[in-house]
PDB file of C-alpha atoms in Angstrom:
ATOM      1  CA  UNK L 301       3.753  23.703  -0.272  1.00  0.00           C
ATOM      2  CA  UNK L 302       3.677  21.851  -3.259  1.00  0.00           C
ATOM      3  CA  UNK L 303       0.170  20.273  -5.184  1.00  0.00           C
ATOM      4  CA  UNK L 304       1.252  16.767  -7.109  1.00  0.00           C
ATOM      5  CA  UNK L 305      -0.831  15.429  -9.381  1.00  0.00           C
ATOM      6  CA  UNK L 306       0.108  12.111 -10.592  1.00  0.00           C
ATOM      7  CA  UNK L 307      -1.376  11.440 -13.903  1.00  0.00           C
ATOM      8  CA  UNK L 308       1.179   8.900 -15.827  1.00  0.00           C
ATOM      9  CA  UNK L 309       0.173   5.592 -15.994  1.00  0.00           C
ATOM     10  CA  UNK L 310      -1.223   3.991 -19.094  1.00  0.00           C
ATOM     11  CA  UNK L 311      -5.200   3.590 -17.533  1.00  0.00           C
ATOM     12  CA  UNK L 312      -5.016  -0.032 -19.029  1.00  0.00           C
ATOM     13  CA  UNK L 313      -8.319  -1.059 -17.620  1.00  0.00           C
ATOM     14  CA  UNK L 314     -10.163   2.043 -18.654  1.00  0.00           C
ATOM     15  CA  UNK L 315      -8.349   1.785 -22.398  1.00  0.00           C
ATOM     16  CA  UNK L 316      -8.523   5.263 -22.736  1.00  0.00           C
ATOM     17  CA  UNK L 317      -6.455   8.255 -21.008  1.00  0.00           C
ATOM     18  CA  UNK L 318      -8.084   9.001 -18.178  1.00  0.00           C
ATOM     19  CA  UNK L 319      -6.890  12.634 -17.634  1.00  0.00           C
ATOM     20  CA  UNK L 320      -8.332  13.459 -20.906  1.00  0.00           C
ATOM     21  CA  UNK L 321     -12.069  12.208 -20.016  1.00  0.00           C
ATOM     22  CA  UNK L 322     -14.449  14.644 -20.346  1.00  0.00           C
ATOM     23  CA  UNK L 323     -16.657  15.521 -16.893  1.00  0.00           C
ATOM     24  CA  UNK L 324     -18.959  18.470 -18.075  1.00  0.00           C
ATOM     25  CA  UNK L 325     -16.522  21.049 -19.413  1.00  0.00           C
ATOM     26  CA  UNK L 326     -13.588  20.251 -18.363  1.00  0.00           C
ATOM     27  CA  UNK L 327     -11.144  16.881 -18.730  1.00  0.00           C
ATOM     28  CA  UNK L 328     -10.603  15.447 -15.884  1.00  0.00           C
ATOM     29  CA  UNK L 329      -6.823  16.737 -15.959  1.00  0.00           C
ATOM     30  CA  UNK L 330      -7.635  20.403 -15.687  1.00  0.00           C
ATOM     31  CA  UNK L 331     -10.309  19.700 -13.470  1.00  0.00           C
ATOM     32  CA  UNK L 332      -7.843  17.873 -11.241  1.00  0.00           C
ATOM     33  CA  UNK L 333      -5.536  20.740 -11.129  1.00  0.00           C
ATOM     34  CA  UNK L 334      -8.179  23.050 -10.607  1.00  0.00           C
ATOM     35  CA  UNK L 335      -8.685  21.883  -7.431  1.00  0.00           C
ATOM     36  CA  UNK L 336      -5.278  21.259  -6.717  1.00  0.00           C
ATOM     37  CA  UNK L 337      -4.754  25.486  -7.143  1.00  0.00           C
ATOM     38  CA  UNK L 338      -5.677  25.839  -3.573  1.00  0.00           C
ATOM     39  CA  UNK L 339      -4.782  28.660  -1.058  1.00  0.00           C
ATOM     40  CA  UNK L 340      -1.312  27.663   0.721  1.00  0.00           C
ATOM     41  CA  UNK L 341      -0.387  25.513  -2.186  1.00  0.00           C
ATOM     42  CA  UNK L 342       2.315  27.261  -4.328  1.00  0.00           C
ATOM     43  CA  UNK L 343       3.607  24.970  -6.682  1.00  0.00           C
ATOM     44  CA  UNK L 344       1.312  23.019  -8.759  1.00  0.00           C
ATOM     45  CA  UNK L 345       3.399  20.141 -10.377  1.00  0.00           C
ATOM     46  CA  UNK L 346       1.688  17.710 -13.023  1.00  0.00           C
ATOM     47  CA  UNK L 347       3.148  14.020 -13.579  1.00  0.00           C
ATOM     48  CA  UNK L 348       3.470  12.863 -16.629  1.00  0.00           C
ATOM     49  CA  UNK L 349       4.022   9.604 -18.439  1.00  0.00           C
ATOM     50  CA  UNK L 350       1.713   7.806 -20.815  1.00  0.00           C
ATOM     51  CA  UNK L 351       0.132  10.041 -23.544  1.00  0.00           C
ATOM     52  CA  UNK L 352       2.444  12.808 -22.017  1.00  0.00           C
ATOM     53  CA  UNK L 353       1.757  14.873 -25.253  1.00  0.00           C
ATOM     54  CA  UNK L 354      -1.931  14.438 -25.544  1.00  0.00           C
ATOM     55  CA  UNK L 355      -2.595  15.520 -22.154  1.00  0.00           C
ATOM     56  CA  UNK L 356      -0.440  18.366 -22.588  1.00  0.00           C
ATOM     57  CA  UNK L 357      -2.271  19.909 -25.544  1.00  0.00           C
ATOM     58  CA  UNK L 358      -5.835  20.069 -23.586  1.00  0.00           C
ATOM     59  CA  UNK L 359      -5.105  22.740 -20.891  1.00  0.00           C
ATOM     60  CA  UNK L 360      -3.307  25.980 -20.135  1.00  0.00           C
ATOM     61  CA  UNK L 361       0.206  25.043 -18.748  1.00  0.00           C
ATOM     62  CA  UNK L 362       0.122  28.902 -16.856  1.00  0.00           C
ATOM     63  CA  UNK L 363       0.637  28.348 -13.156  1.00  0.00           C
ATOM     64  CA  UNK L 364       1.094  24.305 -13.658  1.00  0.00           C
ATOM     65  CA  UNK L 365       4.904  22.784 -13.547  1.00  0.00           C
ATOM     66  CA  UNK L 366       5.239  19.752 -15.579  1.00  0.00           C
ATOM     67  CA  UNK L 367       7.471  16.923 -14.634  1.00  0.00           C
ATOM     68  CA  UNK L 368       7.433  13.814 -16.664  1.00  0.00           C
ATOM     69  CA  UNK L 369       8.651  10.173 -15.079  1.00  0.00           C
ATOM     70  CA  UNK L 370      10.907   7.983 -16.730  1.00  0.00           C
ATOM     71  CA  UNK L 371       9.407   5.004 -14.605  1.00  0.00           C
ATOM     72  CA  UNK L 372       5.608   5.275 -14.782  1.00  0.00           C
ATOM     73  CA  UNK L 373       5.748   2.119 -17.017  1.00  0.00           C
ATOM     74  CA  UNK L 374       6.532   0.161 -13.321  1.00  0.00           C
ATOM     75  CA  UNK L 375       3.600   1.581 -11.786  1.00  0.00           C
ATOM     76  CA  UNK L 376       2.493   4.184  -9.580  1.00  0.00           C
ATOM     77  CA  UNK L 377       4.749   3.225  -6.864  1.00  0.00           C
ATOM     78  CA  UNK L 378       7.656   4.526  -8.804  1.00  0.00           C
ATOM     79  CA  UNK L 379       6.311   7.544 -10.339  1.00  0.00           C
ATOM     80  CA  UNK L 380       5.462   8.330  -6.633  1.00  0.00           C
ATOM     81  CA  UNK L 381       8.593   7.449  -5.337  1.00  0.00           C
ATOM     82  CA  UNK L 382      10.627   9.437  -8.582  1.00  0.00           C
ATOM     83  CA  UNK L 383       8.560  12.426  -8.026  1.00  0.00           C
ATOM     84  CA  UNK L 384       9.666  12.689  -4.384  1.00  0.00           C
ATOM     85  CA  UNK L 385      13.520  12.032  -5.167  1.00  0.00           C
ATOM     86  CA  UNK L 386      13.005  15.090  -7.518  1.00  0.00           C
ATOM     87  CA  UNK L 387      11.730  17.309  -5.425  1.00  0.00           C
ATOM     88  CA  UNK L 388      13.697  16.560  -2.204  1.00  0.00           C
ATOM     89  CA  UNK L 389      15.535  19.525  -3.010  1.00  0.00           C
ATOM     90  CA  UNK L 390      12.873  21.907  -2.018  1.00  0.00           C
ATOM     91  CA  UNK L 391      12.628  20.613   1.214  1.00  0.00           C
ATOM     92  CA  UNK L 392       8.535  21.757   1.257  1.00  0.00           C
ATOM     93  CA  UNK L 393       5.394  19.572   2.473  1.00  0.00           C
ATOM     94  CA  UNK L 394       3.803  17.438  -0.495  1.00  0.00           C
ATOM     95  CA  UNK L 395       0.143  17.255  -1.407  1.00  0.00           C
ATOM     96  CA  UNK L 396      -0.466  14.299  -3.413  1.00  0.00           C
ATOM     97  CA  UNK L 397      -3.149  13.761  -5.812  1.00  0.00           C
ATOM     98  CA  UNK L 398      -4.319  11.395  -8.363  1.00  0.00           C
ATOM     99  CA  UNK L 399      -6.279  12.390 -11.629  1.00  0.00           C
ATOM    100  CA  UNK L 400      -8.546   9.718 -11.130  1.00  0.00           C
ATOM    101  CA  UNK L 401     -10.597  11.066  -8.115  1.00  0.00           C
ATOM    102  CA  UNK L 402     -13.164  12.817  -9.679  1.00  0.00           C
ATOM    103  CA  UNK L 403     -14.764  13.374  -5.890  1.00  0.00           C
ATOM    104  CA  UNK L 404     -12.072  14.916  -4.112  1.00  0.00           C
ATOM    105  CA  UNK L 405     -13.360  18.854  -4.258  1.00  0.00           C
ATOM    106  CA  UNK L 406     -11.182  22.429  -3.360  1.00  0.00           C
ATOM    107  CA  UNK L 407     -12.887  22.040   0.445  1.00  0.00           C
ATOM    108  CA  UNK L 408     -11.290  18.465   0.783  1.00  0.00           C
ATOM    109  CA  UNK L 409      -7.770  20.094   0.057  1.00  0.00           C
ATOM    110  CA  UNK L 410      -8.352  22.887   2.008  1.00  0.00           C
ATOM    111  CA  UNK L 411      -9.372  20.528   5.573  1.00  0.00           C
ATOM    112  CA  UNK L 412      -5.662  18.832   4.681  1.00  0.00           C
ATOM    113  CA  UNK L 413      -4.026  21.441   4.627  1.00  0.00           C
ATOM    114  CA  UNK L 414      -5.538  23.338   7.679  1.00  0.00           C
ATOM    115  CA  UNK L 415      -5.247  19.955   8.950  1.00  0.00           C
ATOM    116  CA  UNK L 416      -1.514  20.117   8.307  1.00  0.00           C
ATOM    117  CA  UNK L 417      -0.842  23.974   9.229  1.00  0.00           C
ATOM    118  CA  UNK L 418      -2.161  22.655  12.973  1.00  0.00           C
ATOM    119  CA  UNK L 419       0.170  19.678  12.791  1.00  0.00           C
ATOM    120  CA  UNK L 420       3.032  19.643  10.387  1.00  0.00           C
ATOM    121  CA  UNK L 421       4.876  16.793  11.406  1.00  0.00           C
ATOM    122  CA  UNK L 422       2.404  14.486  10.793  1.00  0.00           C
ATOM    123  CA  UNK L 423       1.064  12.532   7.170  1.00  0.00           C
ATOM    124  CA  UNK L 424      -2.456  13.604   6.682  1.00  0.00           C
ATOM    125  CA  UNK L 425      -4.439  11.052   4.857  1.00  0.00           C
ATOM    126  CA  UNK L 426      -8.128  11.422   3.975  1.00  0.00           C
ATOM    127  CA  UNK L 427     -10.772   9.067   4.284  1.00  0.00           C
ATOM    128  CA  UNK L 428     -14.134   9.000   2.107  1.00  0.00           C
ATOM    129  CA  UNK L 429     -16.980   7.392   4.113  1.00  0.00           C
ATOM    130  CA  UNK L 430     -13.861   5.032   5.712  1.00  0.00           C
ATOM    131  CA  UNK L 431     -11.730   4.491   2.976  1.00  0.00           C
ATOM    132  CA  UNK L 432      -8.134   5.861   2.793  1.00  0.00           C
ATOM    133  CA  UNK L 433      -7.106   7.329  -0.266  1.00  0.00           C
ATOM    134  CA  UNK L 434      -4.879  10.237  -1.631  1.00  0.00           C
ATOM    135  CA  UNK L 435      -5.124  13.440  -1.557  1.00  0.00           C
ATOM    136  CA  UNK L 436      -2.309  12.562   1.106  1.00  0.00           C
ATOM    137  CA  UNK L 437      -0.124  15.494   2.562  1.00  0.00           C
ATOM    138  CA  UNK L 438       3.420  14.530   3.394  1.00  0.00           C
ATOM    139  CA  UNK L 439       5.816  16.732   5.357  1.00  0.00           C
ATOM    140  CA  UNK L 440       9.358  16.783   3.829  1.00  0.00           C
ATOM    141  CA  UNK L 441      10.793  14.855   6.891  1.00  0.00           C
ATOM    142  CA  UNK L 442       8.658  11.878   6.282  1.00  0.00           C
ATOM    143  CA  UNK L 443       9.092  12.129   2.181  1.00  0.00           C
ATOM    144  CA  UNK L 444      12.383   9.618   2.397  1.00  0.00           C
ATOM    145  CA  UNK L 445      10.680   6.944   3.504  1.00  0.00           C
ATOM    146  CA  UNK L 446       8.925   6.654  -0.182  1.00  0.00           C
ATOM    147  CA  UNK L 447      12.073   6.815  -1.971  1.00  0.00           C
ATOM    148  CA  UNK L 448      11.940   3.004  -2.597  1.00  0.00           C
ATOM    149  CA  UNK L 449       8.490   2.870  -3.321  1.00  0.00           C
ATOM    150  CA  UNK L 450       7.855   0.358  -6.356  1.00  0.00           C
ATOM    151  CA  UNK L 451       5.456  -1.277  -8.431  1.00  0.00           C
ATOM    152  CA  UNK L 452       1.804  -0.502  -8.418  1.00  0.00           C
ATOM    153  CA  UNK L 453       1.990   0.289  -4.499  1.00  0.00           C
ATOM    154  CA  UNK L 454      -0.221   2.785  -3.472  1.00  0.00           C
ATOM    155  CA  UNK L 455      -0.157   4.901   0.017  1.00  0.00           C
ATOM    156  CA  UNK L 456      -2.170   1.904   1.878  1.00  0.00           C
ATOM    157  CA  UNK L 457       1.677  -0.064   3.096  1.00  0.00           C
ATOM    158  CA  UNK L 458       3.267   3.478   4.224  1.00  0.00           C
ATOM    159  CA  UNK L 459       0.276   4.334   6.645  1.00  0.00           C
ATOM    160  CA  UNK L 460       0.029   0.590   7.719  1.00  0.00           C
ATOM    161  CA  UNK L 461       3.888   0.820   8.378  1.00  0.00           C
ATOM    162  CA  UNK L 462       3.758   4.133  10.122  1.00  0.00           C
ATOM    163  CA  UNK L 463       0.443   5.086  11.590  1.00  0.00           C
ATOM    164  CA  UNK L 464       1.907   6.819  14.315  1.00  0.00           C
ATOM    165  CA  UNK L 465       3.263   9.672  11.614  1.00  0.00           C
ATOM    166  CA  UNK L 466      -0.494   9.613  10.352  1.00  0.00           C
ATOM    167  CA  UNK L 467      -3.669  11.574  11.369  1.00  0.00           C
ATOM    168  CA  UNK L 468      -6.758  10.941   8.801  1.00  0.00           C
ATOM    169  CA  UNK L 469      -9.296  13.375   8.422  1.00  0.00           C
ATOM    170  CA  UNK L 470     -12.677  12.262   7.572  1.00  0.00           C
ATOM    171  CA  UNK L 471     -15.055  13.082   4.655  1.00  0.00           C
ATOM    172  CA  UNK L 472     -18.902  12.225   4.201  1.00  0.00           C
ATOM    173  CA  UNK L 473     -17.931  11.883   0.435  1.00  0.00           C
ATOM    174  CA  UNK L 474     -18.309   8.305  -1.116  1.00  0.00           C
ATOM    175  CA  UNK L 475     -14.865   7.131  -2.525  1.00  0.00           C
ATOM    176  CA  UNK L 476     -15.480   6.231  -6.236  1.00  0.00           C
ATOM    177  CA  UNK L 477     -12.946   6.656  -8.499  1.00  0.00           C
ATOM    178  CA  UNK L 478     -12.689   6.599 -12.610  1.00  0.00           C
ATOM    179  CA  UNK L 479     -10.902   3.522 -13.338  1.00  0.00           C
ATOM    180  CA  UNK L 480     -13.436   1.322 -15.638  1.00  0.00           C
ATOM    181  CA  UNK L 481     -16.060   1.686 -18.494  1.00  0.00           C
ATOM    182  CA  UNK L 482     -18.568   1.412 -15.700  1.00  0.00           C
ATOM    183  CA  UNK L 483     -17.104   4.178 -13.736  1.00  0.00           C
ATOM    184  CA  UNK L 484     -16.507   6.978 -16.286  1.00  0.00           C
ATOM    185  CA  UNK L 485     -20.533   6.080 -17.372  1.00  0.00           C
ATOM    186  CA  UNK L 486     -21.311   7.078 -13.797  1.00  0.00           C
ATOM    187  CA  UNK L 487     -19.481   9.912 -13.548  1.00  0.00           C
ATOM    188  CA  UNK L 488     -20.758  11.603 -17.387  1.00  0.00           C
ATOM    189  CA  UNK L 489     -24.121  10.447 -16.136  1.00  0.00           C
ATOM    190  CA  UNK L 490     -24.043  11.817 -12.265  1.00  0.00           C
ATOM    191  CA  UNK L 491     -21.530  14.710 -12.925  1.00  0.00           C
ATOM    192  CA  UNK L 492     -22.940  18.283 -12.261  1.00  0.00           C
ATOM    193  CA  UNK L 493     -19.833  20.138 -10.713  1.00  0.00           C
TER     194      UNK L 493
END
């Protein structure tokens, strides 16, 4: 099984990196994969884009693959969809993640993936206190139908186009991610992980 975090785009409304924003000791990036170093997952693969080399320089790159997108400028929808082209060749289940989820903890990754192991043709999608959000766990026979994916298009389309492929598991957790000013205040302020 293979851990993706997607951490290329430019984090225009934040105006800073968001990967490299600090939460305790740790940037949000290595924090992020961290978590993502799971049991069952065996390839960790990192996503790179914008500030590609800056993010690069702030953790150990032992037990992390690095794969860097020629197409985050078009949005997330086409790093997604990229990342999935390149890796159709391994033919293994997909855990996707995004670096901007500060909430999503080892335990969350864990109930996917058990949640998987029972049922591995289905796309398990988690939901924090009701709303969907990565980390979603895709199955290599359902990968192809994100191959087109474009634009800033998130997951929210594919599981409204194919909920009978989906199973969501739900977590207590509120979903708050780090995408403004306002958020990374709360998390500095709130963070104790």
């Amino acid at each position: 099984m293979i851990g993706l975090l997607l951490a290329a785009g430019t984090s225009s409304r934040l105006g800073e990196p968001k990967a490299l924003i600090q939460l305790g000791p740790k940037t949000l990036v290595e924090r992020s994969l961290q978590v993502l170093q799971a049991p069952f997952i065996d390839h960790v693969i990192l996503v790179l884009g914008a500030e590609k080399d800056a993010i690069k320089n702030v953790f150990s790159h032992e037990n992390v693959e690095m794969m860097e997108s020629k197409e985050w400028a078009l949005g997330q929808g086409n790093t997604l969809s990229e990342s999935m082209r390149a890796l159709a060749s391994r033919q293994e289940p997909i855990l996707v993640m995004l670096v901007d989820t500060p909430f999503v903890q080892e335990n969350h990754i864990q109930a996917i993936v058990k949640a998987h192991l029972a049922n591995p043709s289905q796309v398990i999608i988690s939901s924090f206190q009701g709303q969907s959000s990565p980390p979603v766990l895709i199955p290599f026979e359902h990968q192809h139908k994100l191959y087109d994916w474009k634009g800033d298009k998130g997951f929210g389309p594919f599981w409204k186009s194919h909920p009978d492929i989906c199973q969501w598991i739900s977590f207590e957790e509120e979903y708050r991610d780090l995408d403004t000013a306002e958020d990374k205040k709360y998390w500095q302020e709130n963070w104790d992980k």
